[in-house]
Coordinates of C-alpha atoms in Angstrom, one line a residue:
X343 CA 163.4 97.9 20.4
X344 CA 162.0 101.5 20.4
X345 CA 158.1 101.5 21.5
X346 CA 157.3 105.0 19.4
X347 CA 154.7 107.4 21.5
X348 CA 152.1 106.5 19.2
X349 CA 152.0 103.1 20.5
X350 CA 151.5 104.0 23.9
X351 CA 148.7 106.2 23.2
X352 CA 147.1 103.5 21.7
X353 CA 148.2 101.3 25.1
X354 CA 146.6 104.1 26.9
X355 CA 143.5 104.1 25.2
X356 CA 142.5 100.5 25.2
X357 CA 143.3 100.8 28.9
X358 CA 140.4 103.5 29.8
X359 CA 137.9 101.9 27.6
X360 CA 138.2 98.7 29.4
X361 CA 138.2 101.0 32.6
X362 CA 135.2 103.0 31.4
X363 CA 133.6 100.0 30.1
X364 CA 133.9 98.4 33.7
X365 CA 133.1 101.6 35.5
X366 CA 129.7 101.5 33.3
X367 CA 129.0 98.0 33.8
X368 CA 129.5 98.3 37.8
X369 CA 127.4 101.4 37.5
X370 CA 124.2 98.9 35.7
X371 CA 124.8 96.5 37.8
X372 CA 124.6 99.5 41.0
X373 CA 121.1 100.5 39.4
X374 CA 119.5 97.3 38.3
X375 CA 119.9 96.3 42.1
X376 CA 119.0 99.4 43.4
X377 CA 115.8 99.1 41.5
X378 CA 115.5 95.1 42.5
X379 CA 115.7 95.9 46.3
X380 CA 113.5 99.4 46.1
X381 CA 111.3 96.5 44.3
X382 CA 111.4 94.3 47.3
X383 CA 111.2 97.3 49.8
X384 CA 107.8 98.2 48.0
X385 CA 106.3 94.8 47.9
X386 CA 107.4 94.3 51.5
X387 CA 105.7 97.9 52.2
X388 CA 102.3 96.7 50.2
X389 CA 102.5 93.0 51.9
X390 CA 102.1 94.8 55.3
X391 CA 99.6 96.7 53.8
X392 CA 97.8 94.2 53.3
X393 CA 98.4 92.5 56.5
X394 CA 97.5 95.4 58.4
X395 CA 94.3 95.5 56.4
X396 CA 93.8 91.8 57.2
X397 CA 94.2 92.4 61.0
X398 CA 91.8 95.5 61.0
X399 CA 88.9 92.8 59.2
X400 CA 89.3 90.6 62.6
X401 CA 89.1 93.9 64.7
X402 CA 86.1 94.5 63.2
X403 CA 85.1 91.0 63.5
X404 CA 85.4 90.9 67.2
X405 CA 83.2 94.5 67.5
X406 CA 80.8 92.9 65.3
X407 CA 80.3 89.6 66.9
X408 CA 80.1 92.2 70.4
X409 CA 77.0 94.3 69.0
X410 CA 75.2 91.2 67.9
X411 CA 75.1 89.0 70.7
X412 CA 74.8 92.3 72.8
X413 CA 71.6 93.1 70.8
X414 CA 70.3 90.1 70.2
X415 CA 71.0 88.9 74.2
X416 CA 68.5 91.8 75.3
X417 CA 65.6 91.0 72.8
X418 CA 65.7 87.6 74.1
X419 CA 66.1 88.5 78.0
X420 CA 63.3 91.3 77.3
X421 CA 60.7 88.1 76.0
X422 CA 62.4 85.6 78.6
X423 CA 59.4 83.8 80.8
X424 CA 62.3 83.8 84.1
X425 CA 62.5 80.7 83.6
X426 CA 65.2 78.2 82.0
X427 CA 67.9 79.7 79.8
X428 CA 67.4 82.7 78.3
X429 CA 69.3 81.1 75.0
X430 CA 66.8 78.4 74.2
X431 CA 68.1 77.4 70.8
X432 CA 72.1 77.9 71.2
X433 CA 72.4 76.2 67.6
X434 CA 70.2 79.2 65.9
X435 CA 71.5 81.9 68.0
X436 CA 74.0 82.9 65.3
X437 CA 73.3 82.9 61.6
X438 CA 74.2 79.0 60.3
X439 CA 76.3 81.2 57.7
X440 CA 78.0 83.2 60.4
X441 CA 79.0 87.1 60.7
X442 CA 80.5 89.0 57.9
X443 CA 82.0 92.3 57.0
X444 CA 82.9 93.8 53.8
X445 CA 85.0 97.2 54.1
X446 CA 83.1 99.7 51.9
X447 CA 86.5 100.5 50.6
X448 CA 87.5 97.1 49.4
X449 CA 90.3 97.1 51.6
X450 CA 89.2 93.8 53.4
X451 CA 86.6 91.1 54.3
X452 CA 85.8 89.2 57.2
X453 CA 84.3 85.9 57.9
X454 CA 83.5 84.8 61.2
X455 CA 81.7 81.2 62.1
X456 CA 80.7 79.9 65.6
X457 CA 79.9 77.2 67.5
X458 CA 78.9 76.5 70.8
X459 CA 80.7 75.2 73.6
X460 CA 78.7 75.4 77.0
X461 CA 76.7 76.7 79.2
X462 CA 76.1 77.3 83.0
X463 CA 72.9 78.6 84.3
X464 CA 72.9 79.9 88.1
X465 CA 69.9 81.2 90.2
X466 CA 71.9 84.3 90.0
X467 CA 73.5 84.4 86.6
X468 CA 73.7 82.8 83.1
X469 CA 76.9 82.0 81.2
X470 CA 76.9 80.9 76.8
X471 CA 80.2 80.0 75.9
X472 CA 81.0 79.8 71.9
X473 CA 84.1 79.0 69.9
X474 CA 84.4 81.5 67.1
X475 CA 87.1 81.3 64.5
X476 CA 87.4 84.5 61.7
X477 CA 89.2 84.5 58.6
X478 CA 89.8 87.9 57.0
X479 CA 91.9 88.8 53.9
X480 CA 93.3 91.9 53.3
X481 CA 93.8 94.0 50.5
X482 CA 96.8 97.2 49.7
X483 CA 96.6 99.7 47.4
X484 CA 98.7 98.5 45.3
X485 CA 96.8 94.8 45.2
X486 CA 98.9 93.0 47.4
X487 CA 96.9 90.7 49.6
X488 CA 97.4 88.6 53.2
X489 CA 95.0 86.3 54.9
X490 CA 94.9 85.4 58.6
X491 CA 93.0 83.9 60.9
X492 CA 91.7 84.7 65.1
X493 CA 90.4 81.9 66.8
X494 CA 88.5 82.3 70.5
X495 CA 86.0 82.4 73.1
X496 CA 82.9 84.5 73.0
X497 CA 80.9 84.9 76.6
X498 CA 77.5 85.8 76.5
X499 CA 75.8 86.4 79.9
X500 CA 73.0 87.8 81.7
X501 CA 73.6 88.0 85.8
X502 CA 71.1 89.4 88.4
X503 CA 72.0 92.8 89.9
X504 CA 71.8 93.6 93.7
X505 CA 70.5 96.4 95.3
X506 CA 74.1 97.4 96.7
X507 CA 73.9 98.7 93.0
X508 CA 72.3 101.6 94.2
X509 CA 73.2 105.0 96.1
X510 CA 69.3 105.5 96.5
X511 CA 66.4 103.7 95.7
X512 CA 62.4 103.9 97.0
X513 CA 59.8 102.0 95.9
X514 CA 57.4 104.6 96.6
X515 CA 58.9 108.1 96.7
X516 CA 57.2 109.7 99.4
X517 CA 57.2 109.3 103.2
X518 CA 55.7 107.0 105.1
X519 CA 53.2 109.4 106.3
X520 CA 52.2 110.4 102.4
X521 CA 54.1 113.6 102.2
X522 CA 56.1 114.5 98.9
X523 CA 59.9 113.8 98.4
X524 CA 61.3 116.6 96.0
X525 CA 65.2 116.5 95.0
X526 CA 66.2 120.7 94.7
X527 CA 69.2 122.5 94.3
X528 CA 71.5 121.7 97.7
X529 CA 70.9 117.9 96.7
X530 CA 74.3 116.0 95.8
X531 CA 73.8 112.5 94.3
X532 CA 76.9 110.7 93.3
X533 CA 75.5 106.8 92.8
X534 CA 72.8 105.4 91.0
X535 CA 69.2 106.7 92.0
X536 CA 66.1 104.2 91.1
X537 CA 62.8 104.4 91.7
X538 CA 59.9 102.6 90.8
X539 CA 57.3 105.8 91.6
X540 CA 57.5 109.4 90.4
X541 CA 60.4 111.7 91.0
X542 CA 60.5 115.4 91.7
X543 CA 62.8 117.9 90.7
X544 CA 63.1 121.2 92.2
X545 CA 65.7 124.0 90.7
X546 CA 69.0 122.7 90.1
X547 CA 70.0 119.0 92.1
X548 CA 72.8 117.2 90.7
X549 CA 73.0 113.6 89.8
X550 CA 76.4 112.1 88.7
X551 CA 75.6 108.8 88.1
X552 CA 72.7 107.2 86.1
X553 CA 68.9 108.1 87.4
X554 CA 65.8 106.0 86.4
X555 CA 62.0 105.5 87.4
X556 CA 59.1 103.9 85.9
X557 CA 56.7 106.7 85.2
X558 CA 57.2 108.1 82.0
X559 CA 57.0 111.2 83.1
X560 CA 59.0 113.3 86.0
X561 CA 57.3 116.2 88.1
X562 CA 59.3 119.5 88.0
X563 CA 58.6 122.6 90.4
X564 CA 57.8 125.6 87.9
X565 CA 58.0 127.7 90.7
X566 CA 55.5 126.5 92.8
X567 CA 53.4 125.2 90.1
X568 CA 54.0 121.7 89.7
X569 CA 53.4 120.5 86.3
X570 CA 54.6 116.6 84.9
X571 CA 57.2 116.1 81.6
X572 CA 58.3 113.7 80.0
X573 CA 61.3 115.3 80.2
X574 CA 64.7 116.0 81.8
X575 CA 64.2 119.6 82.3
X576 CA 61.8 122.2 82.8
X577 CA 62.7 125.0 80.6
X578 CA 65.0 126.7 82.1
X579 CA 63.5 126.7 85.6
X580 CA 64.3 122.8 86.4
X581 CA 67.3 121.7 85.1
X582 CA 68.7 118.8 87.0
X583 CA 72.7 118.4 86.2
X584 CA 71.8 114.0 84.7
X585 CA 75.4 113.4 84.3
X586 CA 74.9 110.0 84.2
X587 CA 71.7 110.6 81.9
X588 CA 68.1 110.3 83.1
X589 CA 65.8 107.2 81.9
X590 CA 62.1 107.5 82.5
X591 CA 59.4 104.3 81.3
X592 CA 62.0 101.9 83.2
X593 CA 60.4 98.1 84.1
X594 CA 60.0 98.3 88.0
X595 CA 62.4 96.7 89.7
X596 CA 60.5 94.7 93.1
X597 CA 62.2 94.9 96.6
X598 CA 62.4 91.5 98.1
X599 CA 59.5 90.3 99.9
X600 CA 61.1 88.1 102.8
X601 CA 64.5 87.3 103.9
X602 CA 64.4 83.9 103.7
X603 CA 67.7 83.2 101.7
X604 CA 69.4 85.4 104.4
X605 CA 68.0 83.3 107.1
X606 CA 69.1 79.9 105.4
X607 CA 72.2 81.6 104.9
X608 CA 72.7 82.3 109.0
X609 CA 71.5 78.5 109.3
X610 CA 74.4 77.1 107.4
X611 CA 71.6 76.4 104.4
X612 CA 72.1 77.2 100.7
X613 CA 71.3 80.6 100.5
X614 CA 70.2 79.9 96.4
X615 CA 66.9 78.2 98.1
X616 CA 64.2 80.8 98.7
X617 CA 61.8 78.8 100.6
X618 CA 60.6 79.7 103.9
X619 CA 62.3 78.4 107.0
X620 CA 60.5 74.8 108.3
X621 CA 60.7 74.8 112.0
X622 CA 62.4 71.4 111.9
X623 CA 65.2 73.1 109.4
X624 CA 66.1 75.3 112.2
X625 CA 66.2 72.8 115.0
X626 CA 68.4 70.5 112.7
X627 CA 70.8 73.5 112.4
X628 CA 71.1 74.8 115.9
X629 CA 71.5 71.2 117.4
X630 CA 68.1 70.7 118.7
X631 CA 65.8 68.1 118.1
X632 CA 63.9 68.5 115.1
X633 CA 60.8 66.8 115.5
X634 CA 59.9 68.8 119.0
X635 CA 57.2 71.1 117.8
X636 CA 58.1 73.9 121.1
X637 CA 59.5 77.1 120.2
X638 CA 63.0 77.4 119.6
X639 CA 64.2 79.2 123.2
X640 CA 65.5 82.5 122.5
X641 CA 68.8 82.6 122.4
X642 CA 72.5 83.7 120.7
X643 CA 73.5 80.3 118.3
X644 CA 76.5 79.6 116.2
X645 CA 75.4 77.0 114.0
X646 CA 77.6 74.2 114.4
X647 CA 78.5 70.5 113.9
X648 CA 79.8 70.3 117.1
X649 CA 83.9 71.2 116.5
X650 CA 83.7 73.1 113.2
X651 CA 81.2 76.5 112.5
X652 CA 78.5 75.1 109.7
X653 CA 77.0 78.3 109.1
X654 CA 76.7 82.4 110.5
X655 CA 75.1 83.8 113.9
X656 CA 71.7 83.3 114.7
X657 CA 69.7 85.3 117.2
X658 CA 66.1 84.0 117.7
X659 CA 64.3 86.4 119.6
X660 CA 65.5 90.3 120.4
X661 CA 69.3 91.7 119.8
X662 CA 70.5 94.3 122.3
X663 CA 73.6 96.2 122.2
X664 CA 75.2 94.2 119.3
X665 CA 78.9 95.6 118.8
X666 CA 81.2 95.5 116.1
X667 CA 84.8 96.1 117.3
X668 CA 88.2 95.1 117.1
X669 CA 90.0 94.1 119.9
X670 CA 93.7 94.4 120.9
X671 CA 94.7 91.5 119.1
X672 CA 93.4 93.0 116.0
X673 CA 90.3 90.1 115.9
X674 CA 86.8 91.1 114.9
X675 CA 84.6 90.8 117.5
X676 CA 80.5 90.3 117.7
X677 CA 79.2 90.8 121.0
X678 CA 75.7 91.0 121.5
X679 CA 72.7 90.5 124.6
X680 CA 69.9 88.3 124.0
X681 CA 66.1 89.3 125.0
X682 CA 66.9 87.3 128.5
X683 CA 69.8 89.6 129.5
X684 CA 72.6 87.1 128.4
X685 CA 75.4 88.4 126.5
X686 CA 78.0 86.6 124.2
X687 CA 81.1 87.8 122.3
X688 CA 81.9 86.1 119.1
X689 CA 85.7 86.1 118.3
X690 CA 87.2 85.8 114.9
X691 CA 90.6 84.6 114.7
X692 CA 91.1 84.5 110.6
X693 CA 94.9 84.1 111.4
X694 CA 94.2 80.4 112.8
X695 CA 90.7 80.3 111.3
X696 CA 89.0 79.3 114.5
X697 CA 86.0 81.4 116.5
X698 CA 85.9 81.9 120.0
X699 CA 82.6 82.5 121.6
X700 CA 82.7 83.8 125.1
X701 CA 79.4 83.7 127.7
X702 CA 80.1 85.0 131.0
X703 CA 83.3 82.6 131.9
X704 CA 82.5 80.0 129.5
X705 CA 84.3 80.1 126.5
X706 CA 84.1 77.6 123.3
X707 CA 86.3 77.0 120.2
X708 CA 85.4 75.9 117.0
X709 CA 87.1 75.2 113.7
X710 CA 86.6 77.3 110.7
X711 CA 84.9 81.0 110.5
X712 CA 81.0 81.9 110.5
X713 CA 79.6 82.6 107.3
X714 CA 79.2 86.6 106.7
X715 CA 75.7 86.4 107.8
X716 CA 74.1 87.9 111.4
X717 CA 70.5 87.0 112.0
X718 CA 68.0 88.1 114.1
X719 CA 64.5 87.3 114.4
X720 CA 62.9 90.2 116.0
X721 CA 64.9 93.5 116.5
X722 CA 68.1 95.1 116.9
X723 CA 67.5 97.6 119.5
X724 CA 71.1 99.0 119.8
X725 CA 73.7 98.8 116.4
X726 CA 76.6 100.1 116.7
X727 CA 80.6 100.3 116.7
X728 CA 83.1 101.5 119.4
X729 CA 82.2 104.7 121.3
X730 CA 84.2 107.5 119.8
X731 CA 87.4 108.4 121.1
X732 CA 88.5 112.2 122.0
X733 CA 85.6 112.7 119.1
X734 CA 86.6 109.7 116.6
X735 CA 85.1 106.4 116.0
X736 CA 87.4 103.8 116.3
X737 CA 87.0 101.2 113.7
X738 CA 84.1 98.7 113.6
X739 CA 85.0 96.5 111.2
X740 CA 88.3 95.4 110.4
X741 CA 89.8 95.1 106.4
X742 CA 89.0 91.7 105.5
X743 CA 85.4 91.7 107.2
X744 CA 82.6 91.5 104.9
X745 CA 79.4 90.6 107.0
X746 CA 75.3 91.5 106.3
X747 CA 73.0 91.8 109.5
X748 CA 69.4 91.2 108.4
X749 CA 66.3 91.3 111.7
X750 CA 63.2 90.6 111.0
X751 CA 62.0 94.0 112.8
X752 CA 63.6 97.0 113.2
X753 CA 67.2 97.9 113.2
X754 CA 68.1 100.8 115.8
X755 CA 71.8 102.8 115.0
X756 CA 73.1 104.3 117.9
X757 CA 76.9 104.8 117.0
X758 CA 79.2 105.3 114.0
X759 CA 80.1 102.3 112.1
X760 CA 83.3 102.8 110.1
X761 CA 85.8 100.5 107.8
X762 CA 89.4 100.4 109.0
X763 CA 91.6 102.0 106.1
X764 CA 88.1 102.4 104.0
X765 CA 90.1 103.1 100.6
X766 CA 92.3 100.0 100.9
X767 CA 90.4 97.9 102.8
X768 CA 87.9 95.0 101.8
X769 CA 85.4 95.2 104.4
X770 CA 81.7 95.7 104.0
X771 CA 78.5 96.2 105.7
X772 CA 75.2 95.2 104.7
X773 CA 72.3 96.3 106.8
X774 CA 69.2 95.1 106.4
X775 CA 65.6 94.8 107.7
X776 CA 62.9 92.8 106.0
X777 CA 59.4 93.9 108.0
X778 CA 60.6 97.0 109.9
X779 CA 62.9 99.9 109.6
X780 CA 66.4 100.9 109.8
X781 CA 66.1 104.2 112.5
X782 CA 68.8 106.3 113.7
X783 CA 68.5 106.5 118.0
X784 CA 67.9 109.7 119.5
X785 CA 70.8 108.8 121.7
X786 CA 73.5 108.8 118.6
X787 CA 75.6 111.4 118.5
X788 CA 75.8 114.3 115.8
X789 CA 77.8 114.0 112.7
X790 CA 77.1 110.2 112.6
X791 CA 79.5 108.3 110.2
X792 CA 78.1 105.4 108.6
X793 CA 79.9 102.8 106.5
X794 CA 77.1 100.4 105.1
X795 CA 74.5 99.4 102.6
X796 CA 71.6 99.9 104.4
X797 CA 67.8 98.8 103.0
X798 CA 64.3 98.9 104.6
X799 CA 61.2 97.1 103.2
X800 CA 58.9 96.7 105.7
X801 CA 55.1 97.5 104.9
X802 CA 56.2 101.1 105.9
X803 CA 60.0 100.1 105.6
X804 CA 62.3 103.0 105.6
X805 CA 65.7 104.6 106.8
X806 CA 64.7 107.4 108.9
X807 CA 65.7 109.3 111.9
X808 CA 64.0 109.0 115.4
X809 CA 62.5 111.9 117.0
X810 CA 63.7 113.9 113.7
X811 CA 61.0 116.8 114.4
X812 CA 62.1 117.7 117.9
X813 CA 65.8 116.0 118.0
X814 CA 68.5 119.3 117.7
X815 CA 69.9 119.8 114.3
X816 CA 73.0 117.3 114.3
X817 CA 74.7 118.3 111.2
X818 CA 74.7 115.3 108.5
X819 CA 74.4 111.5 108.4
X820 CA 78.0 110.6 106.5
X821 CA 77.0 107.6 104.8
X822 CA 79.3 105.5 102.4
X823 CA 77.3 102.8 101.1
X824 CA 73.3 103.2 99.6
X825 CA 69.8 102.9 100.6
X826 CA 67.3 101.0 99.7
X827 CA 63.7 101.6 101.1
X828 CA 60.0 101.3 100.4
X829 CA 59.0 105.2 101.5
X830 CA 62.1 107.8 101.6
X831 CA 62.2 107.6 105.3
X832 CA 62.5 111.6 106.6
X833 CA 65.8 112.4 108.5
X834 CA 64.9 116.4 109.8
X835 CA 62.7 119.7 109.0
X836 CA 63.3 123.1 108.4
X837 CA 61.5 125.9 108.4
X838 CA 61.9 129.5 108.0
X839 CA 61.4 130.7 111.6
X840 CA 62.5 127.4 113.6
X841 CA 65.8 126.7 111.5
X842 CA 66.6 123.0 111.0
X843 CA 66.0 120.1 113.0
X844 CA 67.3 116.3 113.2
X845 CA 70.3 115.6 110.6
X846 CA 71.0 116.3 106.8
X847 CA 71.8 114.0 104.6
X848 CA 75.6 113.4 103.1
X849 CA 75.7 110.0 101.0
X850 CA 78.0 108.8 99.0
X851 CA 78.1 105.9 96.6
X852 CA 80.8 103.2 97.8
X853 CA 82.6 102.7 94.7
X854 CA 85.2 100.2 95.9
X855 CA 83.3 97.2 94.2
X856 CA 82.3 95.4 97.3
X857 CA 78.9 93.6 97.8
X858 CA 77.5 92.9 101.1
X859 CA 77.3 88.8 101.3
X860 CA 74.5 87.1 100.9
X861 CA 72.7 90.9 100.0
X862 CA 69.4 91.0 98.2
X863 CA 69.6 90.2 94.8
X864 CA 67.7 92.4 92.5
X865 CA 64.9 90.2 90.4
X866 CA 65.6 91.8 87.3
X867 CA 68.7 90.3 84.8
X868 CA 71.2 92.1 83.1
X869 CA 73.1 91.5 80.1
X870 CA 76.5 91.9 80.6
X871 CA 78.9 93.1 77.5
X872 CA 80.1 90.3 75.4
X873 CA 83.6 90.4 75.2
X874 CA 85.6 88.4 72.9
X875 CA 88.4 86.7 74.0
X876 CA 91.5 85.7 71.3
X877 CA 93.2 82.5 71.7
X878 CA 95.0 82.2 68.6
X879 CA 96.2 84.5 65.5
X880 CA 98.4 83.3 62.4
X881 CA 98.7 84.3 58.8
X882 CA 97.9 81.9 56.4

């Protein structure tokens, strides 16, 4: 049979209508899905939105909970008796509804509750631990909304400073002999400076750390014309670089007045007990008989329990050329001369833990290592490390050595004392003398180089330099550590027509974190900064 062409066209025809038909219906089906996902894109897009939002509410929720306890820990410290925990009512110390935030933007809200967990209250520091949970809901732009929740820890606490926290600090800023102390131009302070009398400023000294003082007001040169401000500046005359800011009307801060924790500490005592020493107490710890009412003979002791050190070194009596060295089996070594002429070297083997203590041929060992503690009960006529080789100290202390010497007197420097590897090491030096002075000898040699926290408080306790108005000028004291003293002891002169005389001063703040042991604590407590600390986070 003969198909005629017309039929085919009409074959044709149907053909690309079903074709355009499909092609249309593939093309719908293209664009309703393009618009479903781009649908699901922007709702994922707003969901994080929202998320995000939700996440910055417990940001803000941690900052806030920061700045209230923060605040709220220094009005009560600032009305605290010193006695007891400074958080008397823990239960009330929040608001019973808790902390919230509303963004001004409506973007999100936080709620955070607490509640308390424990506490631990030290002689030295106090600890508030609370459980805080925050739930914050977050908002998009487009409406979208997420809500999750941060559980934690928040710890409050409030710990006493020491005086190692200071690069210099008097009680009363002048000398011992009344005369004034001004800081001017060539003066270079890069630690903390405190005192609890009036500074002076002269010119243009520089001060990189934080400086404070409990007058309100500061005296400033003028040229000659000394005239008080309560002020960082005089015009343009005075103007000390504060880097670290200058605070004036500060509460005084009151040196120690004995050095009986150090003592206990030497005597294998707690150190957190500040009452004085009983006679009996140190017969009992040196291995005498504590009911004998005679003095105690004078002597080198190692408190001990008979095989195992119980406590530091204990000099009663005088200390003569005490020495810090290492020897060439890279020990620390003590040795030292009592007031009758009798000299012992105390050996400290950390690899085995055991101490060797060495009198004439005798030689003892005992189990374990002495506390970081050297006492003396008079003075300490000669301090000092190694004598300097082809013009360089050797090292005095070696990198894991962290000791305080404390004497009742005076304390007499007559060599360098140095760190080994100072930047990497842990050693540290404390320095101190409780009714007498720290003095540098007229026989120590020029450009002394001192690693050490040093601190004076005797009735006219200072750190000064013997001799200083006829001694030669010995270019500068290089000390890494602070000072602490009651008068700013005077280390040289100078004058216009007889040049300079004694040493200058170079000191530098020891920023390597390390405190003496068993170093004076400061009386005053600090709030530290509350820092949250997450546990958990989960959307809900």
């Amino acid at each position: 049979m003969k198909i005629s062409d017309n039929s085919e066209a009409g074959v044709a025809l149907v053909i690309a209508i079903i074709v355009a038909g499909m092609m249309a219906a593939m093309s719908l089906a293209i664009t309703t899905l393009s618009i479903t996902e781009k649908g699901i894109t922007q709702n994922q897009k707003f969901a994080t939105q929202a998320l995000y939002m939700a996440d910055a509410g417990i940001e803000v929720a941690k900052q806030q909970m920061a700045a209230f306890s923060q605040a709220k820990m220094e009005s009560l410290k600032n009305c605290w008796p010193g006695v007891g925990p400074i958080i008397t009512d823990v239960a009330s110390f929040f608001p019973e509804e808790g902390l919230s935030f509303n963004d001004p933007n409506g973007r999100f809200q936080v709620q955070t509750t607490f509640e308390f967990a424990d506490s631990s209250l030290e002689s030295t520091s106090q600890t508030f631990n609370f459980h805080y949970a925050s739930v914050a809901s977050g908002i998009s732009f487009k409406g979208s909304r997420k809500q999750v929740i941060s559980e934690g820890t928040l710890r409050l606490s409030a710990s006493r400073g020491t005086f190692a926290d200071f690069l210099i600090f008097t009680d009363i800023h002048y000398t011992p002999d009344g005369n004034e102390i001004w800081f001017h131009t060539s003066g270079y302070f890069d630690g903390r400076v405190h005192s609890n009398g009036k500074l002076r400023f002269a010119y243009f000294p520089t001060f990189e750390d934080l400086v404070t003082c409990v007058p309100q007001k500061a005296v400033y040169y003028n040229r000659g014309w000394p005239i008080e401000l309560d002020a960082d500046r005089n015009g343009n005359r005075d103007v000390p670089n504060f880097y670290g800011g200058f605070m004036r009307g500060v509460d005084e801060i009151p040196l120690p007045s004995n050095s009986f924790s150090q003592e206990r500490a030497a005597l294998g005592y707690a150190p957190g007990d500040t009452t004085p020493v009983t006679l009996s107490e140190r017969k009992a710890a040196l291995g005498l008989d504590p009911y004998d009412p005679s003095p105690i003979p004078a002597g080198i002791y190692l408190p001990n329990d008979g095989s195992s050190v119980t406590g530091g070194i204990y000099v009663v009596g005088d200390a003569d050329n005490m020495r810090l060295y290492i020897d060439e089996n890279g020990f620390q070594n003590y040795e030292m001369t009592d007031q009758n002429g009798i000299t012992k070297r105390i050996v400290l083997d950390k690899v085995n833990s055991v101490t060797k203590v060495y009198a004439g041929s005798d030689s003892t060992i005992y189990t374990g290592l002495p506390r970081g503690m050297i006492y003396t009960t008079g003075d300490i006529n000669h301090l000092g490390g190694p004598a300097r080789v082809d013009g360089s100290p050797p090292p005095a202390l070696d990198d894991e050595t962290q000791v305080t010497i404390t004497a009742e007197g005076d304390i007499v420097i007559d060599r360098d004392i140095t760190y080994e590897a100072y930047e990497a090491s842990e050693s540290v030096l404390g320095i101190y003398s409780s009714d007498g002075d720290v003095r540098i000898s007229t026989s120590a040699p020029d450009e002394l180089l001192l690693d050490a926290f040093i601190m004076a408080i005797g009735e006219d306790g200072c750190f000064t330099v013997d001799n200083f108005r006829y001694r030669h000028y010995s270019g500068q004291v290089h000390l890494r550590g602070g000072v602490v003293q009651r008068y700013y002891g005077p280390f040289g002169t100078f004058s216009p027509w007889w040049g300079m005389t004694g040493f200058g001063r170079d000191f530098r703040y020891d920023r390597r974190g390390f405190t003496p042991p068993y170093y004076p604590l400061t009386p005053v407590f600090r709030v530290d900064q509350p820092v949250p600390h997450p546990i958990s986070w989960r959307e809900v």
